[in-house]
PDB file of C-alpha atoms in Angstrom:
ATOM      1  CA  MET A  14     -32.234 -47.531  37.344  1.00  0.00           C
ATOM      2  CA  GLY A  15     -30.617 -44.295  38.553  1.00  0.00           C
ATOM      3  CA  THR A  16     -32.114 -41.622  40.763  1.00  0.00           C
ATOM      4  CA  PRO A  17     -35.824 -41.252  39.953  1.00  0.00           C
ATOM      5  CA  LYS A  18     -36.817 -38.035  38.235  1.00  0.00           C
ATOM      6  CA  THR A  19     -39.413 -35.891  39.966  1.00  0.00           C
ATOM      7  CA  TYR A  20     -42.309 -34.569  37.882  1.00  0.00           C
ATOM      8  CA  HIS A  21     -44.030 -31.419  39.150  1.00  0.00           C
ATOM      9  CA  ASN A  22     -47.600 -30.262  38.626  1.00  0.00           C
ATOM     10  CA  PRO A  23     -47.900 -26.654  39.873  1.00  0.00           C
ATOM     11  CA  ILE A  24     -51.687 -26.590  39.437  1.00  0.00           C
ATOM     12  CA  ASN A  25     -52.431 -29.170  42.123  1.00  0.00           C
ATOM     13  CA  GLY A  26     -49.171 -28.888  44.070  1.00  0.00           C
ATOM     14  CA  GLU A  27     -48.108 -32.429  43.245  1.00  0.00           C
ATOM     15  CA  TYR A  28     -44.598 -33.846  42.904  1.00  0.00           C
ATOM     16  CA  THR A  29     -44.423 -37.426  41.611  1.00  0.00           C
ATOM     17  CA  LYS A  30     -41.422 -39.762  41.348  1.00  0.00           C
ATOM     18  CA  ILE A  31     -41.535 -43.050  39.478  1.00  0.00           C
ATOM     19  CA  LEU A  32     -39.552 -45.148  41.960  1.00  0.00           C
ATOM     20  CA  GLU A  33     -39.902 -48.340  39.930  1.00  0.00           C
ATOM     21  CA  SER A  34     -41.336 -48.387  36.417  1.00  0.00           C
ATOM     22  CA  ALA A  35     -43.201 -51.240  34.757  1.00  0.00           C
ATOM     23  CA  ALA A  36     -39.993 -51.877  32.784  1.00  0.00           C
ATOM     24  CA  ASP A  37     -38.009 -52.150  36.057  1.00  0.00           C
ATOM     25  CA  THR A  38     -40.429 -54.765  37.452  1.00  0.00           C
ATOM     26  CA  ASN A  39     -41.008 -56.799  34.273  1.00  0.00           C
ATOM     27  CA  GLY A  40     -44.557 -55.467  34.139  1.00  0.00           C
ATOM     28  CA  GLU A  41     -45.563 -56.625  37.630  1.00  0.00           C
ATOM     29  CA  TYR A  42     -46.177 -53.153  39.043  1.00  0.00           C
ATOM     30  CA  THR A  43     -45.401 -49.455  38.839  1.00  0.00           C
ATOM     31  CA  PHE A  44     -44.290 -47.830  42.110  1.00  0.00           C
ATOM     32  CA  LEU A  45     -44.755 -44.071  42.609  1.00  0.00           C
ATOM     33  CA  GLU A  46     -44.048 -41.605  45.397  1.00  0.00           C
ATOM     34  CA  VAL A  47     -46.159 -38.465  45.598  1.00  0.00           C
ATOM     35  CA  SER A  48     -45.672 -35.281  47.617  1.00  0.00           C
ATOM     36  CA  LEU A  49     -48.821 -33.190  47.746  1.00  0.00           C
ATOM     37  CA  MET A  50     -49.114 -29.628  48.970  1.00  0.00           C
ATOM     38  CA  PRO A  51     -52.057 -28.372  51.085  1.00  0.00           C
ATOM     39  CA  GLY A  52     -55.225 -28.099  49.009  1.00  0.00           C
ATOM     40  CA  GLY A  53     -53.869 -30.404  46.297  1.00  0.00           C
ATOM     41  CA  GLY A  54     -55.619 -33.386  44.824  1.00  0.00           C
ATOM     42  CA  ASN A  55     -57.118 -34.860  41.684  1.00  0.00           C
ATOM     43  CA  PRO A  56     -60.696 -35.249  40.379  1.00  0.00           C
ATOM     44  CA  PRO A  57     -62.823 -38.363  41.005  1.00  0.00           C
ATOM     45  CA  HIS A  58     -62.002 -41.080  38.475  1.00  0.00           C
ATOM     46  CA  TYR A  59     -61.593 -44.816  38.015  1.00  0.00           C
ATOM     47  CA  HIS A  60     -59.415 -47.259  36.077  1.00  0.00           C
ATOM     48  CA  THR A  61     -60.395 -50.419  34.184  1.00  0.00           C
ATOM     49  CA  LYS A  62     -57.025 -52.149  33.851  1.00  0.00           C
ATOM     50  CA  PHE A  63     -55.227 -51.815  37.178  1.00  0.00           C
ATOM     51  CA  THR A  64     -55.613 -51.544  40.913  1.00  0.00           C
ATOM     52  CA  GLU A  65     -54.025 -48.789  42.990  1.00  0.00           C
ATOM     53  CA  GLU A  66     -52.727 -49.258  46.497  1.00  0.00           C
ATOM     54  CA  PHE A  67     -52.218 -46.010  48.419  1.00  0.00           C
ATOM     55  CA  ILE A  68     -49.718 -46.054  51.300  1.00  0.00           C
ATOM     56  CA  ALA A  69     -49.448 -43.016  53.588  1.00  0.00           C
ATOM     57  CA  VAL A  70     -45.849 -42.044  54.436  1.00  0.00           C
ATOM     58  CA  LYS A  71     -46.022 -38.533  55.948  1.00  0.00           C
ATOM     59  CA  GLY A  72     -49.048 -36.542  57.093  1.00  0.00           C
ATOM     60  CA  LEU A  73     -52.707 -37.438  56.695  1.00  0.00           C
ATOM     61  CA  LEU A  74     -53.581 -38.736  53.198  1.00  0.00           C
ATOM     62  CA  GLY A  75     -57.155 -38.023  52.142  1.00  0.00           C
ATOM     63  CA  ILE A  76     -58.810 -40.510  49.822  1.00  0.00           C
ATOM     64  CA  GLN A  77     -62.292 -40.324  48.418  1.00  0.00           C
ATOM     65  CA  TYR A  78     -63.284 -43.972  48.054  1.00  0.00           C
ATOM     66  CA  GLU A  79     -66.614 -44.207  46.213  1.00  0.00           C
ATOM     67  CA  LYS A  80     -68.733 -41.702  48.179  1.00  0.00           C
ATOM     68  CA  GLN A  81     -66.760 -41.881  51.439  1.00  0.00           C
ATOM     69  CA  ASP A  82     -63.813 -39.700  52.485  1.00  0.00           C
ATOM     70  CA  ILE A  83     -61.184 -41.555  54.492  1.00  0.00           C
ATOM     71  CA  HIS A  84     -57.848 -40.447  55.938  1.00  0.00           C
ATOM     72  CA  LEU A  85     -54.777 -42.654  56.146  1.00  0.00           C
ATOM     73  CA  LYS A  86     -52.066 -42.134  58.756  1.00  0.00           C
ATOM     74  CA  PRO A  87     -48.424 -42.997  58.009  1.00  0.00           C
ATOM     75  CA  GLY A  88     -48.076 -46.743  57.598  1.00  0.00           C
ATOM     76  CA  GLU A  89     -51.740 -47.272  56.694  1.00  0.00           C
ATOM     77  CA  SER A  90     -52.814 -48.311  53.199  1.00  0.00           C
ATOM     78  CA  ARG A  91     -55.933 -48.715  51.070  1.00  0.00           C
ATOM     79  CA  LEU A  92     -56.341 -50.869  47.983  1.00  0.00           C
ATOM     80  CA  VAL A  93     -58.579 -49.371  45.292  1.00  0.00           C
ATOM     81  CA  PRO A  94     -60.001 -52.126  43.068  1.00  0.00           C
ATOM     82  CA  ILE A  95     -60.593 -51.796  39.347  1.00  0.00           C
ATOM     83  CA  ARG A  96     -63.631 -49.619  38.447  1.00  0.00           C
ATOM     84  CA  THR A  97     -63.829 -48.065  41.923  1.00  0.00           C
ATOM     85  CA  VAL A  98     -64.314 -44.298  41.846  1.00  0.00           C
ATOM     86  CA  HIS A  99     -61.614 -42.609  43.888  1.00  0.00           C
ATOM     87  CA  ARG A 100     -59.348 -39.611  44.231  1.00  0.00           C
ATOM     88  CA  PHE A 101     -56.604 -38.431  46.583  1.00  0.00           C
ATOM     89  CA  PHE A 102     -56.406 -35.067  48.314  1.00  0.00           C
ATOM     90  CA  ASN A 103     -54.610 -33.082  50.975  1.00  0.00           C
ATOM     91  CA  ASP A 104     -57.003 -31.208  53.231  1.00  0.00           C
ATOM     92  CA  SER A 105     -54.355 -30.545  55.879  1.00  0.00           C
ATOM     93  CA  ASP A 106     -52.155 -27.476  56.256  1.00  0.00           C
ATOM     94  CA  GLU A 107     -48.881 -29.287  55.579  1.00  0.00           C
ATOM     95  CA  GLU A 108     -47.263 -31.289  52.790  1.00  0.00           C
ATOM     96  CA  ILE A 109     -48.130 -34.988  52.728  1.00  0.00           C
ATOM     97  CA  VAL A 110     -46.181 -37.860  51.164  1.00  0.00           C
ATOM     98  CA  PHE A 111     -47.630 -41.153  50.001  1.00  0.00           C
ATOM     99  CA  ARG A 112     -46.789 -44.022  47.717  1.00  0.00           C
ATOM    100  CA  ILE A 113     -48.880 -45.744  45.089  1.00  0.00           C
ATOM    101  CA  ILE A 114     -48.489 -49.231  43.682  1.00  0.00           C
ATOM    102  CA  LEU A 115     -50.219 -49.879  40.350  1.00  0.00           C
ATOM    103  CA  ARG A 116     -50.783 -53.559  39.591  1.00  0.00           C
ATOM    104  CA  LYS A 117     -50.018 -54.662  36.844  1.00  0.00           C
ATOM    105  CA  GLY A 118     -47.287 -52.267  35.804  1.00  0.00           C
ATOM    106  CA  GLN A 119     -48.572 -49.350  33.746  1.00  0.00           C
ATOM    107  CA  PRO A 120     -46.124 -47.828  31.243  1.00  0.00           C
ATOM    108  CA  GLY A 121     -49.062 -45.908  29.761  1.00  0.00           C
ATOM    109  CA  PHE A 122     -49.875 -44.359  33.135  1.00  0.00           C
ATOM    110  CA  GLU A 123     -46.204 -43.451  33.546  1.00  0.00           C
ATOM    111  CA  ASN A 124     -46.410 -41.591  30.215  1.00  0.00           C
ATOM    112  CA  PHE A 125     -49.701 -40.033  31.349  1.00  0.00           C
ATOM    113  CA  ILE A 126     -47.975 -38.471  34.395  1.00  0.00           C
ATOM    114  CA  LYS A 127     -44.937 -37.285  32.453  1.00  0.00           C
ATOM    115  CA  THR A 128     -46.996 -35.793  29.624  1.00  0.00           C
ATOM    116  CA  LEU A 129     -49.759 -34.235  31.722  1.00  0.00           C
ATOM    117  CA  PHE A 130     -47.267 -32.553  34.048  1.00  0.00           C
ATOM    118  CA  GLY A 131     -45.238 -31.412  31.026  1.00  0.00           C
ATOM    119  CA  LEU A 132     -48.314 -29.913  29.376  1.00  0.00           C
ATOM    120  CA  VAL A 133     -49.290 -28.182  32.650  1.00  0.00           C
ATOM    121  CA  ASN A 134     -45.810 -26.666  32.965  1.00  0.00           C
ATOM    122  CA  ASP A 135     -45.902 -25.543  29.322  1.00  0.00           C
ATOM    123  CA  GLY A 136     -49.247 -23.779  29.839  1.00  0.00           C
ATOM    124  CA  LYS A 137     -51.078 -26.172  27.504  1.00  0.00           C
ATOM    125  CA  THR A 138     -53.858 -27.109  29.949  1.00  0.00           C
ATOM    126  CA  THR A 139     -56.716 -25.325  31.644  1.00  0.00           C
ATOM    127  CA  LYS A 140     -56.632 -24.542  35.366  1.00  0.00           C
ATOM    128  CA  ARG A 141     -58.480 -27.844  35.849  1.00  0.00           C
ATOM    129  CA  GLN A 142     -55.560 -29.663  34.155  1.00  0.00           C
ATOM    130  CA  THR A 143     -57.525 -30.436  30.997  1.00  0.00           C
ATOM    131  CA  PRO A 144     -55.340 -30.301  27.885  1.00  0.00           C
ATOM    132  CA  LYS A 145     -56.393 -27.490  25.567  1.00  0.00           C
ATOM    133  CA  ASN A 146     -55.756 -29.733  22.566  1.00  0.00           C
ATOM    134  CA  PRO A 147     -58.468 -32.446  22.391  1.00  0.00           C
ATOM    135  CA  LEU A 148     -56.021 -34.879  20.760  1.00  0.00           C
ATOM    136  CA  HIS A 149     -53.736 -34.529  23.777  1.00  0.00           C
ATOM    137  CA  ALA A 150     -56.693 -35.134  26.098  1.00  0.00           C
ATOM    138  CA  ALA A 151     -57.715 -38.287  24.216  1.00  0.00           C
ATOM    139  CA  LEU A 152     -54.176 -39.677  24.365  1.00  0.00           C
ATOM    140  CA  LEU A 153     -53.802 -38.951  28.068  1.00  0.00           C
ATOM    141  CA  LEU A 154     -57.092 -40.594  28.972  1.00  0.00           C
ATOM    142  CA  ARG A 155     -56.161 -43.696  26.968  1.00  0.00           C
ATOM    143  CA  TRP A 156     -52.580 -43.876  28.321  1.00  0.00           C
ATOM    144  CA  GLY A 157     -53.704 -43.391  31.912  1.00  0.00           C
ATOM    145  CA  ASP A 158     -56.728 -45.698  31.620  1.00  0.00           C
ATOM    146  CA  THR A 159     -58.458 -42.841  33.424  1.00  0.00           C
ATOM    147  CA  TYR A 160     -62.194 -42.316  33.348  1.00  0.00           C
ATOM    148  CA  LEU A 161     -63.333 -39.091  34.946  1.00  0.00           C
ATOM    149  CA  LYS A 162     -66.492 -39.168  37.017  1.00  0.00           C
ATOM    150  CA  ASN A 163     -68.315 -36.125  35.669  1.00  0.00           C
ATOM    151  CA  PRO A 164     -71.222 -35.615  33.233  1.00  0.00           C
ATOM    152  CA  PHE A 165     -69.156 -33.571  30.746  1.00  0.00           C
ATOM    153  CA  PHE A 166     -66.726 -36.480  30.313  1.00  0.00           C
ATOM    154  CA  TYR A 167     -69.567 -38.881  29.525  1.00  0.00           C
ATOM    155  CA  LEU A 168     -70.871 -36.547  26.827  1.00  0.00           C
ATOM    156  CA  LEU A 169     -67.415 -36.510  25.209  1.00  0.00           C
ATOM    157  CA  THR A 170     -66.755 -40.263  25.462  1.00  0.00           C
ATOM    158  CA  PRO A 171     -68.121 -41.120  21.986  1.00  0.00           C
ATOM    159  CA  PHE A 172     -65.735 -38.564  20.459  1.00  0.00           C
ATOM    160  CA  ALA A 173     -62.708 -39.719  22.469  1.00  0.00           C
ATOM    161  CA  GLY A 174     -62.195 -42.746  20.210  1.00  0.00           C
ATOM    162  CA  LEU A 175     -62.175 -40.545  17.120  1.00  0.00           C
ATOM    163  CA  ALA A 176     -59.805 -38.055  18.765  1.00  0.00           C
ATOM    164  CA  TYR A 177     -57.499 -40.922  19.776  1.00  0.00           C
ATOM    165  CA  PHE A 178     -57.539 -42.238  16.187  1.00  0.00           C
ATOM    166  CA  LEU A 179     -56.699 -38.762  14.849  1.00  0.00           C
ATOM    167  CA  ALA A 180     -53.894 -38.404  17.407  1.00  0.00           C
ATOM    168  CA  LYS A 181     -52.355 -41.663  16.160  1.00  0.00           C
ATOM    169  CA  VAL A 182     -52.777 -40.755  12.453  1.00  0.00           C
ATOM    170  CA  THR A 183     -51.186 -37.327  12.971  1.00  0.00           C
ATOM    171  CA  LYS A 184     -48.427 -38.878  15.118  1.00  0.00           C
ATOM    172  CA  THR A 185     -49.369 -36.578  17.994  1.00  0.00           C
ATOM    173  CA  ASP A 186     -48.687 -39.517  20.332  1.00  0.00           C
ATOM    174  CA  THR A 187     -45.097 -39.820  19.071  1.00  0.00           C
ATOM    175  CA  LYS A 188     -44.542 -36.064  19.326  1.00  0.00           C
ATOM    176  CA  LEU A 189     -45.749 -35.969  22.947  1.00  0.00           C
ATOM    177  CA  GLN A 190     -43.690 -39.016  23.917  1.00  0.00           C
ATOM    178  CA  ASN A 191     -40.567 -37.554  22.307  1.00  0.00           C
ATOM    179  CA  LYS A 192     -41.055 -34.250  24.114  1.00  0.00           C
ATOM    180  CA  TYR A 193     -42.123 -35.428  27.591  1.00  0.00           C
ATOM    181  CA  CYS A 194     -41.363 -39.136  28.057  1.00  0.00           C
ATOM    182  CA  ARG A 195     -37.697 -39.496  27.171  1.00  0.00           C
TER     183      ARG A 195
END
């Protein structure tokens, strides 16, 4: 693998590099490096197919772990088990850097990052990073195995399967992958 490409999300001030993809590790893990600007972060969510290990590299990494906020100093790590509600954030006044190991490797999550950040940069999401096209949203949630922890998401869950089906039938998945994941 050559030099990892950096994907930028200007809404939350995040820069993510895929240091080692699932393909690079024969599916054992996906290894990411994230730089996060002050005030940046993501919404509370959980995953059903993989664990995430967060490793602080520079600055103080904020992690909401269930209902508790914790802060990791460089060199410290926290494993987030499957189905554990979590999020990361930067509540400091300087850029932070951390790494994430997803076990098992997650090519779908890799496509989730590439596509979401691409849609954000193309102005095709809301300010909360929700794709304006519901078919895009359904694909991203499925690829990222990401379940948002908010009441609105639970109301939409029954329709997500239908939207995902429509996205496959209309080849929206192929179009997004061709545009953002190559």
